[in-house]
mmCIF file of C-alpha atoms in Angstrom:
data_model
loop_
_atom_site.group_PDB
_atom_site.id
_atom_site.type_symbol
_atom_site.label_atom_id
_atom_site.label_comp_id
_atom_site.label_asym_id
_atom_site.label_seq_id
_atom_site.Cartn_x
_atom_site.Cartn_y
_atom_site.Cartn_z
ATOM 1 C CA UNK A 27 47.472 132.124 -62.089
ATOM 2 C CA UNK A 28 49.513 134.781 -59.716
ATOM 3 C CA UNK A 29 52.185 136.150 -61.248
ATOM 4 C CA UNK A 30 54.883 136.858 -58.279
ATOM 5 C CA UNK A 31 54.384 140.600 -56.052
ATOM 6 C CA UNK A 32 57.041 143.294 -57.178
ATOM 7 C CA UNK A 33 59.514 144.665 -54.794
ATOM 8 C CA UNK A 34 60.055 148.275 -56.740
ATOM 9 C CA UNK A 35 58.805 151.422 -56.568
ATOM 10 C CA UNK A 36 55.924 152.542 -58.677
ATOM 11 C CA UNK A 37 57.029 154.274 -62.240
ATOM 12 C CA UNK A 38 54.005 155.637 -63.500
ATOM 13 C CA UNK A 39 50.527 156.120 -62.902
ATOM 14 C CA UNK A 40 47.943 152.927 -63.004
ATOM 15 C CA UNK A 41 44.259 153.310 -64.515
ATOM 16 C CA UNK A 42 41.963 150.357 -64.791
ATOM 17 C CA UNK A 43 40.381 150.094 -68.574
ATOM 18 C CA UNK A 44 38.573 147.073 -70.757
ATOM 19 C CA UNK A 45 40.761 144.662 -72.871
ATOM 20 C CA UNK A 46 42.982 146.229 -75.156
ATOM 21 C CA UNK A 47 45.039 144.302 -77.852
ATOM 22 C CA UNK A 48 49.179 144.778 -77.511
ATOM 23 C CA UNK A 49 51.890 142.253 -78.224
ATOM 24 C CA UNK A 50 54.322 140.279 -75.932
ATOM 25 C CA UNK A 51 57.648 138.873 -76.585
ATOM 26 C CA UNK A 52 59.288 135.493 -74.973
ATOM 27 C CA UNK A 53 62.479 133.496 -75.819
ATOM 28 C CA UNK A 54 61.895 130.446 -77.840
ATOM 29 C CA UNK A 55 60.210 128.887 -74.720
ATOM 30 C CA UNK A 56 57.623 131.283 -74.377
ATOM 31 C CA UNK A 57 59.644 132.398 -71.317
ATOM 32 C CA UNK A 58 59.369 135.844 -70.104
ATOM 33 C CA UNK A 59 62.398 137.580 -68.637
ATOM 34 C CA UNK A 60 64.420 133.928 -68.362
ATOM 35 C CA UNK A 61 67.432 135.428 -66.832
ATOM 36 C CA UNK A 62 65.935 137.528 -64.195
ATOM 37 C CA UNK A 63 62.277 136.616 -62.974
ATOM 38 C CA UNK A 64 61.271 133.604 -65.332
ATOM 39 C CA UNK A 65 58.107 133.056 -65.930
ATOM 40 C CA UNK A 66 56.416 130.579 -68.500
ATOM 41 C CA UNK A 67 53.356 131.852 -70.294
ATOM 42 C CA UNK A 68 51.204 129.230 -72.981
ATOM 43 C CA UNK A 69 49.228 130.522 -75.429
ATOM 44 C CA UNK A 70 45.535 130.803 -75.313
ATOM 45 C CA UNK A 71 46.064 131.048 -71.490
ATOM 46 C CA UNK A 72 45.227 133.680 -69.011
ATOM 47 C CA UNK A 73 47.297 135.236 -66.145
ATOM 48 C CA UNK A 74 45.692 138.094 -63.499
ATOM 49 C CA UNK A 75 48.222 139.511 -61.117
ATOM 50 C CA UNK A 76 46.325 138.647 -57.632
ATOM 51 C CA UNK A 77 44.915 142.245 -56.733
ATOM 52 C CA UNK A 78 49.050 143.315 -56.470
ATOM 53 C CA UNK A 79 49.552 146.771 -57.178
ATOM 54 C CA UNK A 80 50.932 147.374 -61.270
ATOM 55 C CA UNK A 81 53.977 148.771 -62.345
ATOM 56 C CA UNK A 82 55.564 149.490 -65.583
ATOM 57 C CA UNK A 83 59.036 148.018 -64.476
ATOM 58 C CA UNK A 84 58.912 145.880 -62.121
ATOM 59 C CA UNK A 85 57.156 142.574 -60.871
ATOM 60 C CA UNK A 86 53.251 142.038 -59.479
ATOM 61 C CA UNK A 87 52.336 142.292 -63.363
ATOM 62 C CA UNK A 88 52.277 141.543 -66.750
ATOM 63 C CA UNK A 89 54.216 143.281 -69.745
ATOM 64 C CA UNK A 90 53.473 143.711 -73.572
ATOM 65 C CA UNK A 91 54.119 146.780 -76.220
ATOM 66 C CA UNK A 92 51.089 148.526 -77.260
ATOM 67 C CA UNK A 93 53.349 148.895 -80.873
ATOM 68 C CA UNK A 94 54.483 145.979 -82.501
ATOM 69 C CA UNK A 95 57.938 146.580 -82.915
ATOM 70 C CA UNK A 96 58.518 147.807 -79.528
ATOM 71 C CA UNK A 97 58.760 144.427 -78.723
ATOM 72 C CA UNK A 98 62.228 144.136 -80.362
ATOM 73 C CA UNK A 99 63.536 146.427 -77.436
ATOM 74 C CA UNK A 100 63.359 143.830 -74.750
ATOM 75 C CA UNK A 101 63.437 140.208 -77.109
ATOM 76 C CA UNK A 102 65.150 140.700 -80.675
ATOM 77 C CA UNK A 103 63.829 138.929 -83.912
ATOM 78 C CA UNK A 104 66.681 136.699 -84.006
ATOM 79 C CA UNK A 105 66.073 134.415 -81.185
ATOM 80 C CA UNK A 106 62.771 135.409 -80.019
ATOM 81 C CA UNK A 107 58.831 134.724 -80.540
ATOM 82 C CA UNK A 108 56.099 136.888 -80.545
ATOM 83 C CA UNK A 109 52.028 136.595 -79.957
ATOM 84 C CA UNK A 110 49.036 139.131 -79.919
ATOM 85 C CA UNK A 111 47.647 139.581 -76.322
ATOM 86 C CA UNK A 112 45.002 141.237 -74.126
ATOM 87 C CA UNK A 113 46.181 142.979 -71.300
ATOM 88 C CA UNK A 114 42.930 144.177 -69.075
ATOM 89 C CA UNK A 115 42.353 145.433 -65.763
ATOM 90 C CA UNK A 116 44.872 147.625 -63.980
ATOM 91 C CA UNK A 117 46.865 148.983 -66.866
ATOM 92 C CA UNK A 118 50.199 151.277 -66.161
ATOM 93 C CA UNK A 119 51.745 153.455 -68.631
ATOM 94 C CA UNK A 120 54.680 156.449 -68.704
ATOM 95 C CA UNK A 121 54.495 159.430 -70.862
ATOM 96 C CA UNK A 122 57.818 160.036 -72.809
ATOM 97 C CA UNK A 123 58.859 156.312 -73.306
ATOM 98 C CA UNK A 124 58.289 153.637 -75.837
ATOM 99 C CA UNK A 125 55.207 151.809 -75.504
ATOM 100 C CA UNK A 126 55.701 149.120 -72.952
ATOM 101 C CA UNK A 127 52.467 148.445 -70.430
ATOM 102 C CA UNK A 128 51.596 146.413 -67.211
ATOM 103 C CA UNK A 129 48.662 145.159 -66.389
ATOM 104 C CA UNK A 130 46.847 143.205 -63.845
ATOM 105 C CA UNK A 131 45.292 140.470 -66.365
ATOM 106 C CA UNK A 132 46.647 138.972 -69.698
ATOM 107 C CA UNK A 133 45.464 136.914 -72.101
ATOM 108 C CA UNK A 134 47.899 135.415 -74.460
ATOM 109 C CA UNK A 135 47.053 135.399 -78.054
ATOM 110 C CA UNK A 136 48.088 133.706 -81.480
ATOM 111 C CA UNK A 137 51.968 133.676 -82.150
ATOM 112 C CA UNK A 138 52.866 135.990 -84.696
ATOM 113 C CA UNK A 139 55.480 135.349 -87.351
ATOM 114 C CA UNK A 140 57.821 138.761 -88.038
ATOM 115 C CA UNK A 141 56.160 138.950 -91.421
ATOM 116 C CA UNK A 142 53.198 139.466 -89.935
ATOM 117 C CA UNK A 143 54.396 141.276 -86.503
ATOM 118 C CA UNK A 144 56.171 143.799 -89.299
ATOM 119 C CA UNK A 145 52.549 144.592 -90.816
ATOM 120 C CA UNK A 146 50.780 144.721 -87.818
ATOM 121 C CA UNK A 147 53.252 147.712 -87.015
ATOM 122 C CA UNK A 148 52.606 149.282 -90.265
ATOM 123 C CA UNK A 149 49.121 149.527 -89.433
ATOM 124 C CA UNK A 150 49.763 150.985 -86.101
ATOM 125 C CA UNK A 151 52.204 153.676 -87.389
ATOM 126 C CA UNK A 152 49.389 154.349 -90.041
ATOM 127 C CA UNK A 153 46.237 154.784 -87.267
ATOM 128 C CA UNK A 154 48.889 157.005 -85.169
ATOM 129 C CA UNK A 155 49.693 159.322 -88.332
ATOM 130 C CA UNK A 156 46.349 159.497 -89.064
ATOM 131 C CA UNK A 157 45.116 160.659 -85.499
ATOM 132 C CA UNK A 158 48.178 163.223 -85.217
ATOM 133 C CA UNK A 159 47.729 164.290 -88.806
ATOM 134 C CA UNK A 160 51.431 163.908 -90.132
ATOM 135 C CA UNK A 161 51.061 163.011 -93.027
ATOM 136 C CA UNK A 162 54.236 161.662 -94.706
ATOM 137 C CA UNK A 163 56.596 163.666 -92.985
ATOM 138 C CA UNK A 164 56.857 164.133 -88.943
ATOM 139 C CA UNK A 165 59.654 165.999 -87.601
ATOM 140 C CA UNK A 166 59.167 166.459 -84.075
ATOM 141 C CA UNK A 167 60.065 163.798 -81.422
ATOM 142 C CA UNK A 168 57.049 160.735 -80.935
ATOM 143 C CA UNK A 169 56.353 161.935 -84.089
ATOM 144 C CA UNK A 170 54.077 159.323 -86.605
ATOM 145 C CA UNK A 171 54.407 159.087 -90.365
ATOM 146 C CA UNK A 172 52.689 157.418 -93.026
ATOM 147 C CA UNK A 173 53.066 156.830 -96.719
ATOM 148 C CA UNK A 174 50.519 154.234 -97.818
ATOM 149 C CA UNK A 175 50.169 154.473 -101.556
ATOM 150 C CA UNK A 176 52.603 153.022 -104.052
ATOM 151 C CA UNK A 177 56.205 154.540 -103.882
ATOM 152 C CA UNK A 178 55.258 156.941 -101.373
ATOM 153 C CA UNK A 179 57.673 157.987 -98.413
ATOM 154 C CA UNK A 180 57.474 158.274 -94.865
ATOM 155 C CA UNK A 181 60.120 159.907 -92.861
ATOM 156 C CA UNK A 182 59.689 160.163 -89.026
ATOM 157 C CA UNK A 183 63.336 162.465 -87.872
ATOM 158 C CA UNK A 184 62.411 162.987 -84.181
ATOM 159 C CA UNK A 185 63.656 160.856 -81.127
ATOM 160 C CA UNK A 186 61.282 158.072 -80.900
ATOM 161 C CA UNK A 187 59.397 158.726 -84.237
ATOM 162 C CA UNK A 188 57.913 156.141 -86.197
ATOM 163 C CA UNK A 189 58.132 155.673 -90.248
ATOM 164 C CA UNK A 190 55.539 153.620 -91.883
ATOM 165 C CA UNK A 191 55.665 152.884 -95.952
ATOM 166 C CA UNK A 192 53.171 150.275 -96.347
ATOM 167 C CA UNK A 193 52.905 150.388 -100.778
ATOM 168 C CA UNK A 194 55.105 148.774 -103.534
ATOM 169 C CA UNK A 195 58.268 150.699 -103.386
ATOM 170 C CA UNK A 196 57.778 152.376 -100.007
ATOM 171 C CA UNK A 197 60.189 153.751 -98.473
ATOM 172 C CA UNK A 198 60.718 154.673 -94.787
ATOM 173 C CA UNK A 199 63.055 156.212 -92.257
ATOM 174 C CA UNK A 200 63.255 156.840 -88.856
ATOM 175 C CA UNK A 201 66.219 159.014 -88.043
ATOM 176 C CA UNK A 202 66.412 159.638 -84.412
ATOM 177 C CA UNK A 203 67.646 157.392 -81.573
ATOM 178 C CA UNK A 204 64.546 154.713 -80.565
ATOM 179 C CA UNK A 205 63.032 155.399 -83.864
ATOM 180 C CA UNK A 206 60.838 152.923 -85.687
ATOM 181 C CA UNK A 207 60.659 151.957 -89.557
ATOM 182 C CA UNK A 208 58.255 149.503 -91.575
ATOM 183 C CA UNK A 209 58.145 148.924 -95.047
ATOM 184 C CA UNK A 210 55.407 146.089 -95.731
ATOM 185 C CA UNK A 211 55.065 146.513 -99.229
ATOM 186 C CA UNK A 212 56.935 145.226 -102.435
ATOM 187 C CA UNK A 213 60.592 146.186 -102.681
ATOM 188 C CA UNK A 214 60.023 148.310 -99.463
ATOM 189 C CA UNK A 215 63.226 149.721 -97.733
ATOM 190 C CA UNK A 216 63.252 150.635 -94.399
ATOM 191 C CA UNK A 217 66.169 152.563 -92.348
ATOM 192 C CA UNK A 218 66.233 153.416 -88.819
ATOM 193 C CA UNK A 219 69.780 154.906 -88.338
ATOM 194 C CA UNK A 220 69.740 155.976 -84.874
ATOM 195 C CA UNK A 221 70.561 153.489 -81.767
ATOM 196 C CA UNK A 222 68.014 151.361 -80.390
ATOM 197 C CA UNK A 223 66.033 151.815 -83.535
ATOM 198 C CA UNK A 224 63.992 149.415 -85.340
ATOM 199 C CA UNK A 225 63.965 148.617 -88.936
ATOM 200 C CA UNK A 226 61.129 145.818 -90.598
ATOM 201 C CA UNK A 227 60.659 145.207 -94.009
ATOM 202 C CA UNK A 228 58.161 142.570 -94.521
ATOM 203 C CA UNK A 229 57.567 142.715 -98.177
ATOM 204 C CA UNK A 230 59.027 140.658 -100.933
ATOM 205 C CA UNK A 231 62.727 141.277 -101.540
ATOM 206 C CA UNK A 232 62.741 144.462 -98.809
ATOM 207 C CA UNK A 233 65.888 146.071 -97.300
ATOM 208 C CA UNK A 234 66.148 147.055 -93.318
ATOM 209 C CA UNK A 235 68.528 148.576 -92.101
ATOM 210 C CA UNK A 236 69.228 149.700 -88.453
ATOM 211 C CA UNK A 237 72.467 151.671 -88.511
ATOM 212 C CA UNK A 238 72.779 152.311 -84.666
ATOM 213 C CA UNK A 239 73.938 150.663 -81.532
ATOM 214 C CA UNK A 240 71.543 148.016 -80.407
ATOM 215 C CA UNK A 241 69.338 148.423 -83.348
ATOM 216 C CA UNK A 242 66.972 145.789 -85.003
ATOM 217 C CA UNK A 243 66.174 145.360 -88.538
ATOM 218 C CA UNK A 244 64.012 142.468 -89.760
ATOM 219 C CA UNK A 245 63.399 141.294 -93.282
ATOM 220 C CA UNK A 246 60.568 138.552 -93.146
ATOM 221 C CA UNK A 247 60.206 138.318 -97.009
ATOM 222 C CA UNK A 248 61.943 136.172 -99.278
ATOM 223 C CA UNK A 249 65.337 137.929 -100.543
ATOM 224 C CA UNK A 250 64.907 140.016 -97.861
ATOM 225 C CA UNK A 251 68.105 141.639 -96.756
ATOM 226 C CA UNK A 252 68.953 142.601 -92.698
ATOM 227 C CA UNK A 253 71.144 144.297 -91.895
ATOM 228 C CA UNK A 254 72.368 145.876 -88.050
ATOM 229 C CA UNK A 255 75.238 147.564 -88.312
ATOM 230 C CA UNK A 256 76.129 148.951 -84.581
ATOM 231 C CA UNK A 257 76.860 147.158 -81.318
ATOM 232 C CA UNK A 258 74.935 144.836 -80.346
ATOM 233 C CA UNK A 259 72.623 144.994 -83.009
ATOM 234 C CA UNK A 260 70.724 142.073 -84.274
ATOM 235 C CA UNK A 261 69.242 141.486 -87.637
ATOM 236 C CA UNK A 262 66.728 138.506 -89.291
ATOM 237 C CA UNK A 263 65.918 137.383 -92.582
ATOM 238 C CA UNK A 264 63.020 135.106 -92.181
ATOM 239 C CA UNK A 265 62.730 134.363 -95.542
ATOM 240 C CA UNK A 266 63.870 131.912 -98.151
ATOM 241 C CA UNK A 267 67.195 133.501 -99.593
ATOM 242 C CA UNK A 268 67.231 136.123 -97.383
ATOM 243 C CA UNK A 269 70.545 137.105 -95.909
ATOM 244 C CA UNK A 270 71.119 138.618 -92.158
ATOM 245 C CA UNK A 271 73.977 140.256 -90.938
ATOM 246 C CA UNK A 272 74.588 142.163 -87.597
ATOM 247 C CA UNK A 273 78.365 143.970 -88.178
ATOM 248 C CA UNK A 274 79.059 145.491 -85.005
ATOM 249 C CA UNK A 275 80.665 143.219 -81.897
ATOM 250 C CA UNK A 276 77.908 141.399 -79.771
ATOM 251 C CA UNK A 277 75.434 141.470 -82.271
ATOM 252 C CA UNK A 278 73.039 138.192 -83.352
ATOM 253 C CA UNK A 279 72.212 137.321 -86.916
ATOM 254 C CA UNK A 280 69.185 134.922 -87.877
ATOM 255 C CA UNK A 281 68.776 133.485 -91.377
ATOM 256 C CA UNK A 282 65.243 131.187 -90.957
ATOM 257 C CA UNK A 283 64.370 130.077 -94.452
ATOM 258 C CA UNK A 284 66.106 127.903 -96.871
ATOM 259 C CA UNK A 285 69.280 128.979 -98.283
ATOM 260 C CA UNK A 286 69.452 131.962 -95.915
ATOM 261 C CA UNK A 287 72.826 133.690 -94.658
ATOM 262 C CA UNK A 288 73.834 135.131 -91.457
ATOM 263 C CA UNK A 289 76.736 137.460 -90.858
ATOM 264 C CA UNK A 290 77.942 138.181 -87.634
ATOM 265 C CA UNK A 291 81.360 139.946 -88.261
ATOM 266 C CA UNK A 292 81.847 141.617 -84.785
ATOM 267 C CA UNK A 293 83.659 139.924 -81.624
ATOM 268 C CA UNK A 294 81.401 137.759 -79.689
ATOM 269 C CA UNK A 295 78.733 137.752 -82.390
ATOM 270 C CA UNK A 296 76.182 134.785 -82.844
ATOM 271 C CA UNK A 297 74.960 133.969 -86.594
ATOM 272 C CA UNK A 298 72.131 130.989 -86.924
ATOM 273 C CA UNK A 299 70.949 129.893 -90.166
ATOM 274 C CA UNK A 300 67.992 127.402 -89.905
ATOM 275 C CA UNK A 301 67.150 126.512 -93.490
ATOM 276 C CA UNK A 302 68.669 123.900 -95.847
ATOM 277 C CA UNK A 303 71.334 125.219 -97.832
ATOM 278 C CA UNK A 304 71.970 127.955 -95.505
ATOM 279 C CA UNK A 305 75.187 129.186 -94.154
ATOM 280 C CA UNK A 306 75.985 130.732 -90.927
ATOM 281 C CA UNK A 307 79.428 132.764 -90.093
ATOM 282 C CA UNK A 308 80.527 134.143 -86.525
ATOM 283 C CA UNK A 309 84.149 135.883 -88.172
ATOM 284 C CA UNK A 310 85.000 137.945 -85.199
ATOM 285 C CA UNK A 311 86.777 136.489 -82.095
ATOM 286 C CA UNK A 312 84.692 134.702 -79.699
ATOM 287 C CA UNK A 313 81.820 133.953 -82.544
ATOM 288 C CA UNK A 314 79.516 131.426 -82.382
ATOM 289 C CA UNK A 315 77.756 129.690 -85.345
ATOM 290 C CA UNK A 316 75.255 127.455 -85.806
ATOM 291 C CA UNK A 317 73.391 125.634 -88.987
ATOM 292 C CA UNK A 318 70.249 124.095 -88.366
ATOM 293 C CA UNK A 319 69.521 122.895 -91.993
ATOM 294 C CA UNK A 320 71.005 120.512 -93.586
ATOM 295 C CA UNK A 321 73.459 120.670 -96.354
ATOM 296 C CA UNK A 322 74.992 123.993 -95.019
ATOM 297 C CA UNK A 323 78.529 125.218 -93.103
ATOM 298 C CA UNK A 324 78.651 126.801 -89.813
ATOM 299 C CA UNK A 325 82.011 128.673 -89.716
ATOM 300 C CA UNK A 326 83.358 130.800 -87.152
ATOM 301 C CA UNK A 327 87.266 131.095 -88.012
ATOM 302 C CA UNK A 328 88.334 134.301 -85.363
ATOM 303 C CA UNK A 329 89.633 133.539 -82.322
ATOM 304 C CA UNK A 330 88.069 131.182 -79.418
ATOM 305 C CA UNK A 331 85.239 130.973 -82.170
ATOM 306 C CA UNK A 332 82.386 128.121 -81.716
ATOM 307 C CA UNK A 333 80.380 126.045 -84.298
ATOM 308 C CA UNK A 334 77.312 123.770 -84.001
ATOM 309 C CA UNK A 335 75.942 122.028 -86.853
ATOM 310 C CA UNK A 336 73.181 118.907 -87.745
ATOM 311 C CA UNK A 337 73.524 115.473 -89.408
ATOM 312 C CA UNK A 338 74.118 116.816 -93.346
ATOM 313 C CA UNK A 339 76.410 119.627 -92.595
ATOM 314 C CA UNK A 340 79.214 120.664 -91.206
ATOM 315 C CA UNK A 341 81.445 122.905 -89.001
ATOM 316 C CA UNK A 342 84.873 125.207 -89.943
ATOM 317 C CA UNK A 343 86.715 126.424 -87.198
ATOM 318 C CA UNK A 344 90.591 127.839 -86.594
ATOM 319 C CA UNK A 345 92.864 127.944 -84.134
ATOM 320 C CA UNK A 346 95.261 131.072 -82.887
ATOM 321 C CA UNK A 347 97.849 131.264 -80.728
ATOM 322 C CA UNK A 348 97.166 134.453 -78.726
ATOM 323 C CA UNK A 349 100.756 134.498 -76.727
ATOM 324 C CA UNK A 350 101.425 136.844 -79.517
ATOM 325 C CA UNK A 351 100.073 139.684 -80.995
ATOM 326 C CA UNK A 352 98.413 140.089 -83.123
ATOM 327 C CA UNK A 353 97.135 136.254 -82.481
ATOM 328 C CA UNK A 354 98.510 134.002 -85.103
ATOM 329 C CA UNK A 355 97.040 131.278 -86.756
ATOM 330 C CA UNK A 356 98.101 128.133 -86.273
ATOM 331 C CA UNK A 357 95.527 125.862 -87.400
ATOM 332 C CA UNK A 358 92.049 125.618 -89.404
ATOM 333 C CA UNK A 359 89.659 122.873 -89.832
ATOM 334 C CA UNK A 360 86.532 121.673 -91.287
ATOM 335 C CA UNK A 361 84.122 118.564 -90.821
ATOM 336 C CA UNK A 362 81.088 117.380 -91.684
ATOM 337 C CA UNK A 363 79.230 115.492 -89.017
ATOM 338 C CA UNK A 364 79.144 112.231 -88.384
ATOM 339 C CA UNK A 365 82.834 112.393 -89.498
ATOM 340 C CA UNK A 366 86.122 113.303 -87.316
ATOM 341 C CA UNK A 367 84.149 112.420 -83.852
ATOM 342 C CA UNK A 368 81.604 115.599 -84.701
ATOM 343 C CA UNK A 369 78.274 114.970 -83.493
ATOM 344 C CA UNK A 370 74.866 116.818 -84.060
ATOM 345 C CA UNK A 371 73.952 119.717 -82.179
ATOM 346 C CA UNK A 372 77.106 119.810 -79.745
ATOM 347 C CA UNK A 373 79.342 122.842 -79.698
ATOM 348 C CA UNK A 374 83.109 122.587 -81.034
ATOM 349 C CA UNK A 375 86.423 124.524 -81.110
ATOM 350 C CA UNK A 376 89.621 123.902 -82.369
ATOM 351 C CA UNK A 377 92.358 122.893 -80.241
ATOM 352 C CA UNK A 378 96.262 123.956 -80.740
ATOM 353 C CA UNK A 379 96.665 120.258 -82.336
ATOM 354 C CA UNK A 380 94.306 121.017 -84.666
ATOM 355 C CA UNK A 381 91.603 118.767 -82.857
ATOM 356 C CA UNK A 382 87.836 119.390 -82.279
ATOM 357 C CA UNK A 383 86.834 119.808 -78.512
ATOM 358 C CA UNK A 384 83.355 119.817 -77.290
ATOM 359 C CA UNK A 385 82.572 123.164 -75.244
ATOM 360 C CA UNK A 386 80.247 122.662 -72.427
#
């Protein structure tokens, strides 16, 4: 199958090489790039390119992230799936960047839970320490470190360094902007403070922690804790218990597993919790919320806030009235469905009457 011809210039250098694995991420349809050039991959399939030149951005190939987590830079954990793939043939790379490929041919692989995608970057950060010899501390930008014994540490400080603490009580930090930190282990912490870093703890009752602008920080374990504190951040707690929350506006939080949390405080943030007994809250203005489980609350009470809920919960919404300032609030309401005219899976807000209204 062809995928369409690009139309940009070439970015980098293309070599041909044998099958290599990497990782690819999609939206929950297993759609690549949906709102620019869509196009719908199936797993265990293969794709080749039609003999159309590769690029590294751009159409006439296929993408995936030779490191796990670099994944998160282009489809976040909260809203996203991942799978293992072979790219082969024509393969395009550029020096000084994160670790996105094209290539001519892929095959798409097994889909990869974040528990999993989390250790699989562990291992990676582990292999690249070991070949560079870092050790447990690398300071130097693309710098790899590795602490793989019980309570060891692994700090990575350069731009673009990567932090790897894969034993009980690990602990790991990436510092610079693009950074990457994994703690797989036991009570692991991970803490990637600079923006557009990545933080994964996949261990039982880990901490990440991504304190920058349009960071990522996953927690797959159970009481796992995610947090994203800059702009347009997004954090997910896979796990039962596990609580997400993304503080800054635009940011996404994900609670998956039962009796999860999600927290997105900023303006225009999304919070999803999809377990029973979960609770998802959207507080800043133009939130959105949404509980997929039953016997849980999806409440987004700033203003022009949204709320979607299933047959067993319910929805909590407010009204303002923005002709003054600061807005005041005139009204707040809360329903379970089935009850008041609320239906499963639509979208409501709360009108000046105090009414719910469906939102297109």
């Amino acid at each position: 199958m062809a995928r369409r011809a690009a139309n940009t210039d070439a970015n980098a250098a293309a070599t041909s090489v044998g099958a290599i694995v990497a990782y690819k991420g999609y939206n929950k349809d297993l759609i690549c790039n949906p709102a620019g050039d869509p196009f719908q991959y199936k797993i265990g399939e293969t794709y080749e390119n039609g003999g159309k030149s590769v690029r590294r951005c751009g159409g006439g190939a296929f993408h995936s992230c030779e490191m796990p987590q670099d994944t998160f830079n282009y489809y976040g954990p909260a809203t996203s799936r991942y799978t293992v793939v072979e790219p082969s043939g024509e393969i395009a790379r550029e020096e000084n960047s994160d670790t996105k490929i094209a290539s001519a041919k892929i095959t798409i692989g097994v889909e990869l839970h974040l528990g999993e995608l989390a250790r699989r970057a562990v291992a990676w950060v582990a292999e690249m320490a070991k070949k560079q010899g870092n050790g447990q501390f690398a300071s130097g930008n693309y710098g790899h470190a590795s602490a793989a014994g019980d309570g060891g540490h692994a700090s990575a400080a350069g731009y673009r360094g990567h932090a790897s603490a894969s034993g009980n009580y690990g602990h790991a930090s990436a510092a610079g902007d693009g950074g990457h930190a994994s703690a797989a282990g036991y009570r692991g912490h991970a803490s990637a403070a600079g923006n557009y870093g990545h933080a994964s703890a996949a261990g039982y009752r880990g901490h990440a922690s991504a304190a920058g602008n349009y960071g990522h920080a996953s927690a797959a374990g159970n009481y796992g804790h995610a947090s994203a504190a800059g702009d347009g951040g997004h954090a997910s707690a896979s796990g039962n218990y596990g609580h997400a929350s993304a503080a800054g506006d635009g940011g996404h939080a994900s609670a998956a597993g039962y009796r999860g949390h999600a927290s997105a405080s900023g303006n225009y943030g999304h919070a999803s919790a999809a377990g029973d007994g979960g609770h998802a809250s959207a507080a800043g203005d133009g939130g959105h919320a949404e509980v997929k489980g039953t016997c849980a609350v999806a409440h987004a009470p700033g203003v022009c806030g949204t709320a979607i809920a299933v047959e067993g919960s319910a929805i909590s919404l407010a009204y303002y009235d923005e002709s003054v300032y600061p807005p005041k609030l005139v009204a707040v309401r809360s329903s379970m469905v089935g009850e008041n005219g609320i239906e499963a899976g639509k979208k409501y807000r709360l009108t000046k009457s105090s009414e719910f209204e469906v939102v297109d």
